[in-house]
Backbone as CSV, one residue per row, in Angstrom:
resi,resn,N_x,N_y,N_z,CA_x,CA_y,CA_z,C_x,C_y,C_z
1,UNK,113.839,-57.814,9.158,113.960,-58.729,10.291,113.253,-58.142,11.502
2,UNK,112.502,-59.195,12.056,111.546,-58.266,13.495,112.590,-58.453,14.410
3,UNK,112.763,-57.332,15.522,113.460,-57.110,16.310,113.653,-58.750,17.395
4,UNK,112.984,-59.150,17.070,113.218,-60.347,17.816,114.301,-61.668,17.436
5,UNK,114.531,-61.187,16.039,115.563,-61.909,15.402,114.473,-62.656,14.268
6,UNK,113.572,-62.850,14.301,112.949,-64.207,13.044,112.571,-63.192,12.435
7,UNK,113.221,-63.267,10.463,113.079,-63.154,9.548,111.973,-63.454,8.692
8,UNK,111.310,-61.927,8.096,110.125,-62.661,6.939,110.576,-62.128,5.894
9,UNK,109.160,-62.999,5.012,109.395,-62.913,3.485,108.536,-63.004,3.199
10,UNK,108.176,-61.442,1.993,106.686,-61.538,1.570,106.505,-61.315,0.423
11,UNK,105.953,-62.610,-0.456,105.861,-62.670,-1.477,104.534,-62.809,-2.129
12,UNK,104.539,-62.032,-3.321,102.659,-61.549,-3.294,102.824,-62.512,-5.354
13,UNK,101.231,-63.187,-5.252,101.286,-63.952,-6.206,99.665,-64.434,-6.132
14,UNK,99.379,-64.521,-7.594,97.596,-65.408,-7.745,97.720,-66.512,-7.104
15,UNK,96.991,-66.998,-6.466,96.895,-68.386,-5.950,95.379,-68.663,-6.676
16,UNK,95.503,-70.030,-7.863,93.998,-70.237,-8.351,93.891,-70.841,-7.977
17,UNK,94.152,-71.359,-6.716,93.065,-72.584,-5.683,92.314,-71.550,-5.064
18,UNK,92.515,-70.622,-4.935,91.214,-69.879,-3.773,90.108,-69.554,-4.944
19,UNK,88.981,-70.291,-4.856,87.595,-69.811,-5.719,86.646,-69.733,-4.319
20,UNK,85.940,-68.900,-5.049,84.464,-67.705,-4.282,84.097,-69.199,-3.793
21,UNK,83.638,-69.105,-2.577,82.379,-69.767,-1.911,81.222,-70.231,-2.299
22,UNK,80.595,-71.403,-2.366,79.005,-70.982,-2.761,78.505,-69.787,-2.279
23,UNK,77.629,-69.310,-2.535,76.788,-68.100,-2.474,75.311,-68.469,-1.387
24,UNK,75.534,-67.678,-0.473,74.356,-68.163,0.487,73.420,-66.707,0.897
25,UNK,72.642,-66.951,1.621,71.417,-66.039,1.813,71.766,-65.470,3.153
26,UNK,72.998,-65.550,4.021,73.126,-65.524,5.409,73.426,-63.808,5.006
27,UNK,73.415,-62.816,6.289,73.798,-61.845,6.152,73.767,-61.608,8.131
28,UNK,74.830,-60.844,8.471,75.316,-60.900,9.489,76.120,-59.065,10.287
29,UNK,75.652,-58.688,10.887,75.772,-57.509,11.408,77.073,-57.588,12.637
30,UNK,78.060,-57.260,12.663,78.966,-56.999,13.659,79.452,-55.608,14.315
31,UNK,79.065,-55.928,15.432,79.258,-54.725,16.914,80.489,-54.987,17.268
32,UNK,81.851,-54.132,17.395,82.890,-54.554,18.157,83.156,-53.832,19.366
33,UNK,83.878,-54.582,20.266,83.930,-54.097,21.555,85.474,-54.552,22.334
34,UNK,85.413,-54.500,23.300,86.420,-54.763,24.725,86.338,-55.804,25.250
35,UNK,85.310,-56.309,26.446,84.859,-57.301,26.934,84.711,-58.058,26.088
36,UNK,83.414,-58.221,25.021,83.224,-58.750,24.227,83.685,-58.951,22.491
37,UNK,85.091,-59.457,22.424,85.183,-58.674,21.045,84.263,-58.233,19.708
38,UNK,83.479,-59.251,19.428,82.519,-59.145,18.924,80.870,-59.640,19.441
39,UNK,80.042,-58.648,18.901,78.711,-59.231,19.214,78.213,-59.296,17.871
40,UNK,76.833,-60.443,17.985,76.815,-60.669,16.712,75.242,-60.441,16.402
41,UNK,74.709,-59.949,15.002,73.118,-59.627,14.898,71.998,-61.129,15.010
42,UNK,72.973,-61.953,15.674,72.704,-63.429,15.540,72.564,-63.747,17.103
43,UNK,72.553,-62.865,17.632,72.861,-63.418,18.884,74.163,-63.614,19.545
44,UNK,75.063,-64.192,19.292,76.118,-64.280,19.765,77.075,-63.369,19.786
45,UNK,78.012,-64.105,21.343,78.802,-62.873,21.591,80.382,-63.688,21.479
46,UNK,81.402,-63.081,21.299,82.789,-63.948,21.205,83.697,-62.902,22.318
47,UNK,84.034,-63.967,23.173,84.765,-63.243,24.455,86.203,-62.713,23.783
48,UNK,86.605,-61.842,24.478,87.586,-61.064,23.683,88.764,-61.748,24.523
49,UNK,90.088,-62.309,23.820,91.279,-62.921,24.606,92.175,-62.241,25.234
50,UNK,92.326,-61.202,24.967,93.221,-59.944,25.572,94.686,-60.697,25.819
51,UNK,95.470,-60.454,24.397,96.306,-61.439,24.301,97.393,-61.113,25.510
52,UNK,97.177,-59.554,25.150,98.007,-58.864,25.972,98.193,-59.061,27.845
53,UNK,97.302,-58.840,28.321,97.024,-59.319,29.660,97.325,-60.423,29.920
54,UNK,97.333,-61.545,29.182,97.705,-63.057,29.248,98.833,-62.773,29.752
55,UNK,100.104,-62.209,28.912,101.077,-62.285,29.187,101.757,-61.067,29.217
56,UNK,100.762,-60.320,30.343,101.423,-59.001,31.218,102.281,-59.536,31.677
57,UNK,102.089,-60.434,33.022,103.496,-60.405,33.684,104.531,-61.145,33.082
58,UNK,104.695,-62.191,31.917,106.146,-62.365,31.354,106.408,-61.240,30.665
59,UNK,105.701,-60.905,30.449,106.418,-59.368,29.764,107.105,-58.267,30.440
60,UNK,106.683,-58.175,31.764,106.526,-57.239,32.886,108.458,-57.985,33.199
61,UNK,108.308,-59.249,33.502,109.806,-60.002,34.051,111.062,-59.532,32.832
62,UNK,110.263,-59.794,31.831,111.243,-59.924,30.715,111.921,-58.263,30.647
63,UNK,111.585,-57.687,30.913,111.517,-55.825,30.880,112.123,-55.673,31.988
64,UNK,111.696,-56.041,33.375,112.579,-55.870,34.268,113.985,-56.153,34.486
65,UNK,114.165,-57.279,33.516,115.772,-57.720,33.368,115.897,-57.041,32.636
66,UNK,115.525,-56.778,31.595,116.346,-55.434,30.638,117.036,-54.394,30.920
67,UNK,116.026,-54.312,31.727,116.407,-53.036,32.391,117.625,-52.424,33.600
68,UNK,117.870,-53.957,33.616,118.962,-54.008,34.685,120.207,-54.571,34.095
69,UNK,120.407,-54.533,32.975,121.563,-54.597,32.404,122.368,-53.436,31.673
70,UNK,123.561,-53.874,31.401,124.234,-52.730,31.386,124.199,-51.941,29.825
71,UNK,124.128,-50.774,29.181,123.642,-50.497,27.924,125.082,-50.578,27.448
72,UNK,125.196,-51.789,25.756,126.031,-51.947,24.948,126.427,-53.213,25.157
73,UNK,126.243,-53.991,26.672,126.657,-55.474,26.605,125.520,-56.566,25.811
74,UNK,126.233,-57.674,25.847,125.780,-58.294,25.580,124.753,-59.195,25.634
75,UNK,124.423,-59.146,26.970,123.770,-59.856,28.276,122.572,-58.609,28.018
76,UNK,122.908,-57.531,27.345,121.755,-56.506,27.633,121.047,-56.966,25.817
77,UNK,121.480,-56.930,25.124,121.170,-57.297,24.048,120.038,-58.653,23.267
78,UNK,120.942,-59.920,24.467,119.773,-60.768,24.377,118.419,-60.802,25.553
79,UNK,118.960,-59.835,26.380,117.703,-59.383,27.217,116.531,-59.009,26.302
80,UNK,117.043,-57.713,25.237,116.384,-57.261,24.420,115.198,-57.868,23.609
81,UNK,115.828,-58.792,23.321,115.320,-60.212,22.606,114.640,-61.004,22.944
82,UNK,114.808,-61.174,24.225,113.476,-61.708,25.020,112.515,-60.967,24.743
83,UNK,112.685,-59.882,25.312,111.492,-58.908,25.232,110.764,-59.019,24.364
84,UNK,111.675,-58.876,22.564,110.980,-58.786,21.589,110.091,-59.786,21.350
85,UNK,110.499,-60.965,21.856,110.316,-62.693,21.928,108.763,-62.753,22.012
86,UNK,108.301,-61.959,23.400,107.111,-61.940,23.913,106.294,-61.021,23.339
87,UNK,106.730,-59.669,23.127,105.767,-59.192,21.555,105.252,-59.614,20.947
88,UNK,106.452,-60.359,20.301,105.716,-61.373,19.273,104.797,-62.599,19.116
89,UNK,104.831,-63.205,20.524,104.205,-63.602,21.212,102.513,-63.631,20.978
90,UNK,102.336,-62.143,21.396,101.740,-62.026,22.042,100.627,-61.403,20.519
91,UNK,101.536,-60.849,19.603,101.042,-60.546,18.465,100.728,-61.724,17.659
92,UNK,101.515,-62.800,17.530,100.600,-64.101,16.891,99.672,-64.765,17.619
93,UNK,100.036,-64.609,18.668,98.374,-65.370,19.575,97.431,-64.043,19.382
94,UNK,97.659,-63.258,18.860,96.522,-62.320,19.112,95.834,-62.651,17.122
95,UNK,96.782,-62.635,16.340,96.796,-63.047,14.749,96.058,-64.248,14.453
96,UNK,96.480,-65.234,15.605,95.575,-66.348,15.106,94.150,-66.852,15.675
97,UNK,94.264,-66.445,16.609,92.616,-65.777,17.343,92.135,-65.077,15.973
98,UNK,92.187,-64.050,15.724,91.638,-63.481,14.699,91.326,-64.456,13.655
99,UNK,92.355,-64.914,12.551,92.337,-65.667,11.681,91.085,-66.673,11.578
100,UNK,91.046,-67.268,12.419,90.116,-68.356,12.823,88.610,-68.087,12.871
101,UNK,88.515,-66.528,13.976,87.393,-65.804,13.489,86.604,-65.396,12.439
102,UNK,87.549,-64.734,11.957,86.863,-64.082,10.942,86.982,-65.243,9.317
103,UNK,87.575,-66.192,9.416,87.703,-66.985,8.270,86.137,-68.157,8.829
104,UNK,85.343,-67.808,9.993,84.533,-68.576,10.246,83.383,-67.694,9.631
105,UNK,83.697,-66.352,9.993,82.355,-65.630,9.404,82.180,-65.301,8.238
106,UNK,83.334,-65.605,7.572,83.565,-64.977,6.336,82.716,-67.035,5.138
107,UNK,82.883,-67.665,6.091,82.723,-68.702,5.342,81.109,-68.637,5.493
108,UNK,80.637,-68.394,6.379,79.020,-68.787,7.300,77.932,-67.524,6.368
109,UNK,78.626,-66.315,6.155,77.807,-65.237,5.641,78.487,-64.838,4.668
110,UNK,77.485,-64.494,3.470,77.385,-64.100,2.055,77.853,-62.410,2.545
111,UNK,76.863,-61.681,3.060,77.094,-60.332,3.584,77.537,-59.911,5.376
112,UNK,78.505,-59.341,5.198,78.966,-58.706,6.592,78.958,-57.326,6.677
113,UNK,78.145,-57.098,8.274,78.136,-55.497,7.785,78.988,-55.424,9.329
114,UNK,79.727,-54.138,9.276,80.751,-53.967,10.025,80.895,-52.436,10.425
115,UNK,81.566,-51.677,11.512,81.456,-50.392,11.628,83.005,-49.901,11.145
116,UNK,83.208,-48.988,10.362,84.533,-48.753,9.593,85.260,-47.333,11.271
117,UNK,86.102,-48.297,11.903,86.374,-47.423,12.865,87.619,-46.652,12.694
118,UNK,88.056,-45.455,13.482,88.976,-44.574,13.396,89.911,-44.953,14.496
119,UNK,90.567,-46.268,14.300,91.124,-46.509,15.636,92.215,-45.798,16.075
120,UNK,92.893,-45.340,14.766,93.659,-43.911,15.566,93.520,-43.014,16.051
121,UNK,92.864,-42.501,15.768,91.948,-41.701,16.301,91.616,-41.802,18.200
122,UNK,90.924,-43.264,18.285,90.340,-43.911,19.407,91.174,-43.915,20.273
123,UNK,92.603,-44.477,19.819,93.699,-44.974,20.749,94.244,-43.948,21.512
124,UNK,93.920,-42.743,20.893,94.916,-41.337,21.206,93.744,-40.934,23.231
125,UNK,92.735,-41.554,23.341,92.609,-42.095,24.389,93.379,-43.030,25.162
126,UNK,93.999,-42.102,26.285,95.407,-42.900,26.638,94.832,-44.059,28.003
127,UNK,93.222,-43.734,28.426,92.586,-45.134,29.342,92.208,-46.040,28.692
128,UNK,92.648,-45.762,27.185,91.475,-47.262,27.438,92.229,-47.647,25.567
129,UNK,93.560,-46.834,25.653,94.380,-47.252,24.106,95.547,-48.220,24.191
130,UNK,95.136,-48.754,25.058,96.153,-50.561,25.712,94.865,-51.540,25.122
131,UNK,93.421,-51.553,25.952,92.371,-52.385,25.930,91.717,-51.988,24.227
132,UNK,91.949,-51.189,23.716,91.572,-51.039,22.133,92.770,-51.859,21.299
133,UNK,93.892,-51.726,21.616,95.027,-51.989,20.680,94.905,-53.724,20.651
134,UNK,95.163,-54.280,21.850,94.924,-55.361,22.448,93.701,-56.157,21.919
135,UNK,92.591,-55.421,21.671,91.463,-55.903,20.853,91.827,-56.466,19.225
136,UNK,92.515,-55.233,18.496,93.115,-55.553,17.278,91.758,-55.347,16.634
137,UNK,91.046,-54.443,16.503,90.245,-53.822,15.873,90.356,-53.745,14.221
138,UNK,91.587,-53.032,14.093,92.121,-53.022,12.777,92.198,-54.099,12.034
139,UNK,93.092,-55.010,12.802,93.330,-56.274,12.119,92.565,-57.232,11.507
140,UNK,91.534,-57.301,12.806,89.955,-57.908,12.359,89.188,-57.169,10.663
141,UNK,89.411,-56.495,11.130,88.893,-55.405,9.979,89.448,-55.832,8.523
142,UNK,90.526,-55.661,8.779,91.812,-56.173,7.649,91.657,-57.070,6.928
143,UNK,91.622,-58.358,8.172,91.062,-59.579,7.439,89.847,-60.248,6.836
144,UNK,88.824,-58.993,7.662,87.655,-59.606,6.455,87.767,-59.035,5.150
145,UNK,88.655,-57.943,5.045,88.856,-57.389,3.710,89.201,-57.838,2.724
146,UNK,90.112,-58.250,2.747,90.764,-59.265,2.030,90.301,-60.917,2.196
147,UNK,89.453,-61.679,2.961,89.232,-62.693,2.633,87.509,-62.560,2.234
148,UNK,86.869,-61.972,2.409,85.265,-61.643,1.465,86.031,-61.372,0.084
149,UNK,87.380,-60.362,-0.572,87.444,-60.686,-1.558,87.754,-61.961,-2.223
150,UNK,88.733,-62.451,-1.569,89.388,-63.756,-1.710,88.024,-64.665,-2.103
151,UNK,86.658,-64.981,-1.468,85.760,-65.635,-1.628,84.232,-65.453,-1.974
152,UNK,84.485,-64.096,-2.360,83.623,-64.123,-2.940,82.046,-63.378,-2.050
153,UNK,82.432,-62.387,-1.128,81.637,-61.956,0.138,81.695,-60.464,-0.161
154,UNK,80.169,-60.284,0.245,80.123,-58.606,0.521,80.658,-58.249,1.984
155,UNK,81.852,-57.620,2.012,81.653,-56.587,2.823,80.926,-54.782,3.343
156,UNK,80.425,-54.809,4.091,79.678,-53.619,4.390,80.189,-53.070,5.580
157,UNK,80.675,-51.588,4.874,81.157,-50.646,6.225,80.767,-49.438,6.428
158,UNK,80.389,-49.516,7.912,79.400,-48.082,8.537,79.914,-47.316,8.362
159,UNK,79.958,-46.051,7.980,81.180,-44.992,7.961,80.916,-44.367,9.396
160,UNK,79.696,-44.323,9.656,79.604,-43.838,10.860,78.461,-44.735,11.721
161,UNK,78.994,-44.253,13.535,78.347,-45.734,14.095,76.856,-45.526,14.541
162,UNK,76.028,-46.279,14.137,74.647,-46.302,14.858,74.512,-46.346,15.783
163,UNK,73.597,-46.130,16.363,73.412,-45.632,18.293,73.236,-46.956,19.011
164,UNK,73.286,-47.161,19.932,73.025,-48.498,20.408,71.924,-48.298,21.225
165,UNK,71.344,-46.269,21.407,70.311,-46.474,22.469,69.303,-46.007,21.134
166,UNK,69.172,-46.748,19.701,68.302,-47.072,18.842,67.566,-48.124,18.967
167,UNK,66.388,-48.195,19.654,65.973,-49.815,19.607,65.889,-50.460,18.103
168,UNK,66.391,-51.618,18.081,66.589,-52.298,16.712,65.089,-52.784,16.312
169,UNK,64.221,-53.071,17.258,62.947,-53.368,17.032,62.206,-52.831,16.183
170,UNK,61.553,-51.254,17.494,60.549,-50.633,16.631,61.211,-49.422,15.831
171,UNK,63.104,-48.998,15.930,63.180,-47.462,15.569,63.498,-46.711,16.710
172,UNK,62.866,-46.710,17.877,62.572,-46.057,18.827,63.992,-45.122,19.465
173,UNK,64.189,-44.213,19.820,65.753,-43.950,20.077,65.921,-43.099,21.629
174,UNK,66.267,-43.737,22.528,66.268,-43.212,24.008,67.253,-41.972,23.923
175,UNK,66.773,-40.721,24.621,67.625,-39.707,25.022,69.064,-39.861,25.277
176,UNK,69.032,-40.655,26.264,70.320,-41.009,27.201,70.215,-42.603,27.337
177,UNK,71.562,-42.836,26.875,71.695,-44.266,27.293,73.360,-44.016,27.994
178,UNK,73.399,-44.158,29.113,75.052,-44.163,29.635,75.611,-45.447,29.190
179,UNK,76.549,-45.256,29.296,77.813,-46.513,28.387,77.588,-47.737,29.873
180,UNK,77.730,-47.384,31.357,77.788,-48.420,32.303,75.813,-49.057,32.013
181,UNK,75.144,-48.477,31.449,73.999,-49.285,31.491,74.126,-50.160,29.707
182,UNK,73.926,-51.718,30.073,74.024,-52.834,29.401,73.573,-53.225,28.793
183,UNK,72.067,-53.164,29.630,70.984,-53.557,29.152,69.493,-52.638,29.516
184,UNK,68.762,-52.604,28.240,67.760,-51.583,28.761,66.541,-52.021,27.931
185,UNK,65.298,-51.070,28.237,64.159,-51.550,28.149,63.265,-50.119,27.314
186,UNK,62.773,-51.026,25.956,62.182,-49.713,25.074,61.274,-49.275,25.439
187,UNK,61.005,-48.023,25.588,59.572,-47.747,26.634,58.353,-47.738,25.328
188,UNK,58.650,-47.801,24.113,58.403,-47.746,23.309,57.218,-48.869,22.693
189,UNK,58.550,-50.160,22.850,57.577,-51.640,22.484,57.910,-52.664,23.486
190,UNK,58.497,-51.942,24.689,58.779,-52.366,25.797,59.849,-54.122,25.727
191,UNK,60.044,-54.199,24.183,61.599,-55.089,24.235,62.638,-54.618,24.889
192,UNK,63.591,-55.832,25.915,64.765,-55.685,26.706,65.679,-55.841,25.472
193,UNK,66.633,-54.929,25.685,67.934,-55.461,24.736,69.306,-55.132,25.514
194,UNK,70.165,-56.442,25.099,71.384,-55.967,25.317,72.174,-55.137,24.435
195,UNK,72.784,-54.270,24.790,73.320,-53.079,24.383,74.400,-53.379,23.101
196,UNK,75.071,-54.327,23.564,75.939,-54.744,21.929,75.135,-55.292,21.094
197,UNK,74.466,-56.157,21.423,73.721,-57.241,20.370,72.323,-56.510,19.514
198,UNK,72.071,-55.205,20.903,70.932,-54.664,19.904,71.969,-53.282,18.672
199,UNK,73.254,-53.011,19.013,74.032,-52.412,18.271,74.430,-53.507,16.883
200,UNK,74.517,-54.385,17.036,74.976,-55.404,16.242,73.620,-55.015,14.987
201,UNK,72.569,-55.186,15.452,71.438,-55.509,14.740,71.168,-54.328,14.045
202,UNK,71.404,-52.938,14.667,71.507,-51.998,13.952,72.116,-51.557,12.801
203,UNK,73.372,-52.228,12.832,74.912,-52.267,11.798,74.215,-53.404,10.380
204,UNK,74.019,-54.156,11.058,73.419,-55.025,9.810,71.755,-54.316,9.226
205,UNK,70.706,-53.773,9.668,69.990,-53.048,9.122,70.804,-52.131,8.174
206,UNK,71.786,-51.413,8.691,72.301,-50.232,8.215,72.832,-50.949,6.887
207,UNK,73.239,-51.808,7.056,74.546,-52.696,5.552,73.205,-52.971,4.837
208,UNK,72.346,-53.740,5.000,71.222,-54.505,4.193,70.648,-52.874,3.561
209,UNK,70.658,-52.036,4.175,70.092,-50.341,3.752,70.451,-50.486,2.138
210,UNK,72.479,-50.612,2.089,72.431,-50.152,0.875,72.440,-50.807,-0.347
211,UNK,71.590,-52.349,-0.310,70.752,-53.122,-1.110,69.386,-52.185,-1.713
212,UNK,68.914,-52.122,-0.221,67.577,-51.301,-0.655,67.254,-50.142,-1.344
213,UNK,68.547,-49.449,-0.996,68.829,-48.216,-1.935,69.348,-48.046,-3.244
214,UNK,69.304,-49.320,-3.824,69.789,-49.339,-5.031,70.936,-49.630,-5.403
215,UNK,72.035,-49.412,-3.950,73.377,-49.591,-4.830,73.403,-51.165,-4.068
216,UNK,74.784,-51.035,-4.820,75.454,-52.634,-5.329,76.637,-52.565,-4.547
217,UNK,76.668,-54.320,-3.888,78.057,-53.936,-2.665,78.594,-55.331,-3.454
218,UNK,80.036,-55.343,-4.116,80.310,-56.283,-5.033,81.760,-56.638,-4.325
219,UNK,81.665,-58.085,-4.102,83.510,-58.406,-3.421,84.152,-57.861,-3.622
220,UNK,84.937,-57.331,-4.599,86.487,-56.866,-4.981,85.855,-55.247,-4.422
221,UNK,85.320,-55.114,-4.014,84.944,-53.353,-3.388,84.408,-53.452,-2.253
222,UNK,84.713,-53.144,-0.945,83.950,-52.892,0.324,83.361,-51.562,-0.041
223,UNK,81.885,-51.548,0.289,80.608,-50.350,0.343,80.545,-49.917,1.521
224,UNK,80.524,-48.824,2.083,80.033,-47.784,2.871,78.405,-47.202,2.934
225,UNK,77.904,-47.062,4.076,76.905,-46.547,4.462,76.822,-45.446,5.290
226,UNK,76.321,-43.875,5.244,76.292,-43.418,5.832,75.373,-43.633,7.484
227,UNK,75.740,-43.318,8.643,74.096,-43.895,9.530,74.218,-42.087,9.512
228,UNK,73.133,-41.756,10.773,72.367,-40.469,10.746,72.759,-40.231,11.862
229,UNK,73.649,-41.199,12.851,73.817,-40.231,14.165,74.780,-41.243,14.339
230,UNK,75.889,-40.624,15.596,76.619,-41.189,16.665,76.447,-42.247,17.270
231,UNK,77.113,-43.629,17.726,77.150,-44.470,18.777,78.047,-44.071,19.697
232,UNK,78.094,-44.346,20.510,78.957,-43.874,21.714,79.678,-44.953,21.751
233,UNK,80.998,-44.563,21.971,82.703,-45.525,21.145,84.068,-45.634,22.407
234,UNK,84.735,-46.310,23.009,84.329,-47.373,22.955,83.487,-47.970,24.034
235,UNK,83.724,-48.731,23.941,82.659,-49.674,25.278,83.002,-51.229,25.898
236,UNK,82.939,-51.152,27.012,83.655,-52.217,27.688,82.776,-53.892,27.036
């Protein structure tokens, strides 16, 4: 039972209505982020909802009465419950945002290439492990896992992240790229790129890599790619 009082039940079983997708030629590179939850090797960017911030301050009210009740009554108990109320809240509006997402990309592209992140790791950054958690990094992750198998989709995961100050163009790879600069300019082949979207494009080179290399990235198995250097993690 979640602390909020509503009861689940999880029951695991074949469902033979779910068959594989047609099979399409799309293949699709994803950058994740903060601001932007995702950027895409397509161009597009999907604003991130920050379920959490929505409903800072009922959460903030709901906590403050808690807190002012007395410990063991009753009055303190369904305080409690509020609280939990808005958790939960705040965790299915954050669940079905997702859902919707990734059951769009998962339908649109045959191959997804994705960066396999250490978000525990990440979070143990205590500025900026509210605005990571809040993202739901994991979760996203989660669910393309299980629904590329469900239909029949390659998933592809970076083991490690490509640089974003790699121009996706020519190769080209800048010394220094600071995290507050966005957008920059290859001195190289002198293309502007934005900083997620040309990261995006990198991630999907990197996934399409391990076609070229011979191996085989088959639904019921997410594949890994090594890259050759660092991206700089996270980013607003």
């Amino acid at each position: 039972m979640h602390p909020s009082g509503r009861w689940h039940i999880s029951i695991r079983f074949d469902d033979p209505t779910i068959k594989p997708l047609p099979v399409n030629d799309n293949a699709i590179g994803i950058d994740l982020g903060i601001t932007s939850l995702i950027a895409t090797s397509n161009g597009e960017k999907v604003s991130n909802p920050k379920q959490f911030k929505k409903h800072y301050k009922r959460l903030k009210r709901a906590q403050k009465n808690l807190s002012r009740k007395q410990k063991g009554s009753k009055n303190r108990e369904k305080a409690r419950i509020k609280v939990a109320k808005v958790h939960l809240k705040i965790a299915d509006s954050r669940k079905d945002f997702l859902h919707k997402l990734t059951t769009n990309l998962v339908r649109e592209n045959q191959t997804i290439a994705v960066e396999s992140l250490a978000v525990k790791n990440m979070v143990k950054n205590h500025k900026l492990a509210l605005a990571i958690s809040d993202s739901g990094w994991s979760e996203l992750i989660r669910q393309l896992d299980y629904k590329c198998l469900w239909y029949g989709r390659n998933l592809v995961k970076i083991d490690q992240w490509f640089p974003t100050k790699r121009c996706g163009n020519c190769g080209h790879t800048m010394d220094k790229l600071p995290l507050n600069i966005r957008e920059w300019k290859c001195p190289k082949c002198e293309v502007i790129h934005d900083r997620d979207l040309n990261a995006s494009k990198n991630i999907l080179a990197a996934g399409l890599a391990v076609s070229v290399c011979g191996a085989t990235v088959r639904p019921e198995q997410s594949k890994s790619v090594k890259a050759g250097a660092m991206k700089q993690k996270p980013k607003s």
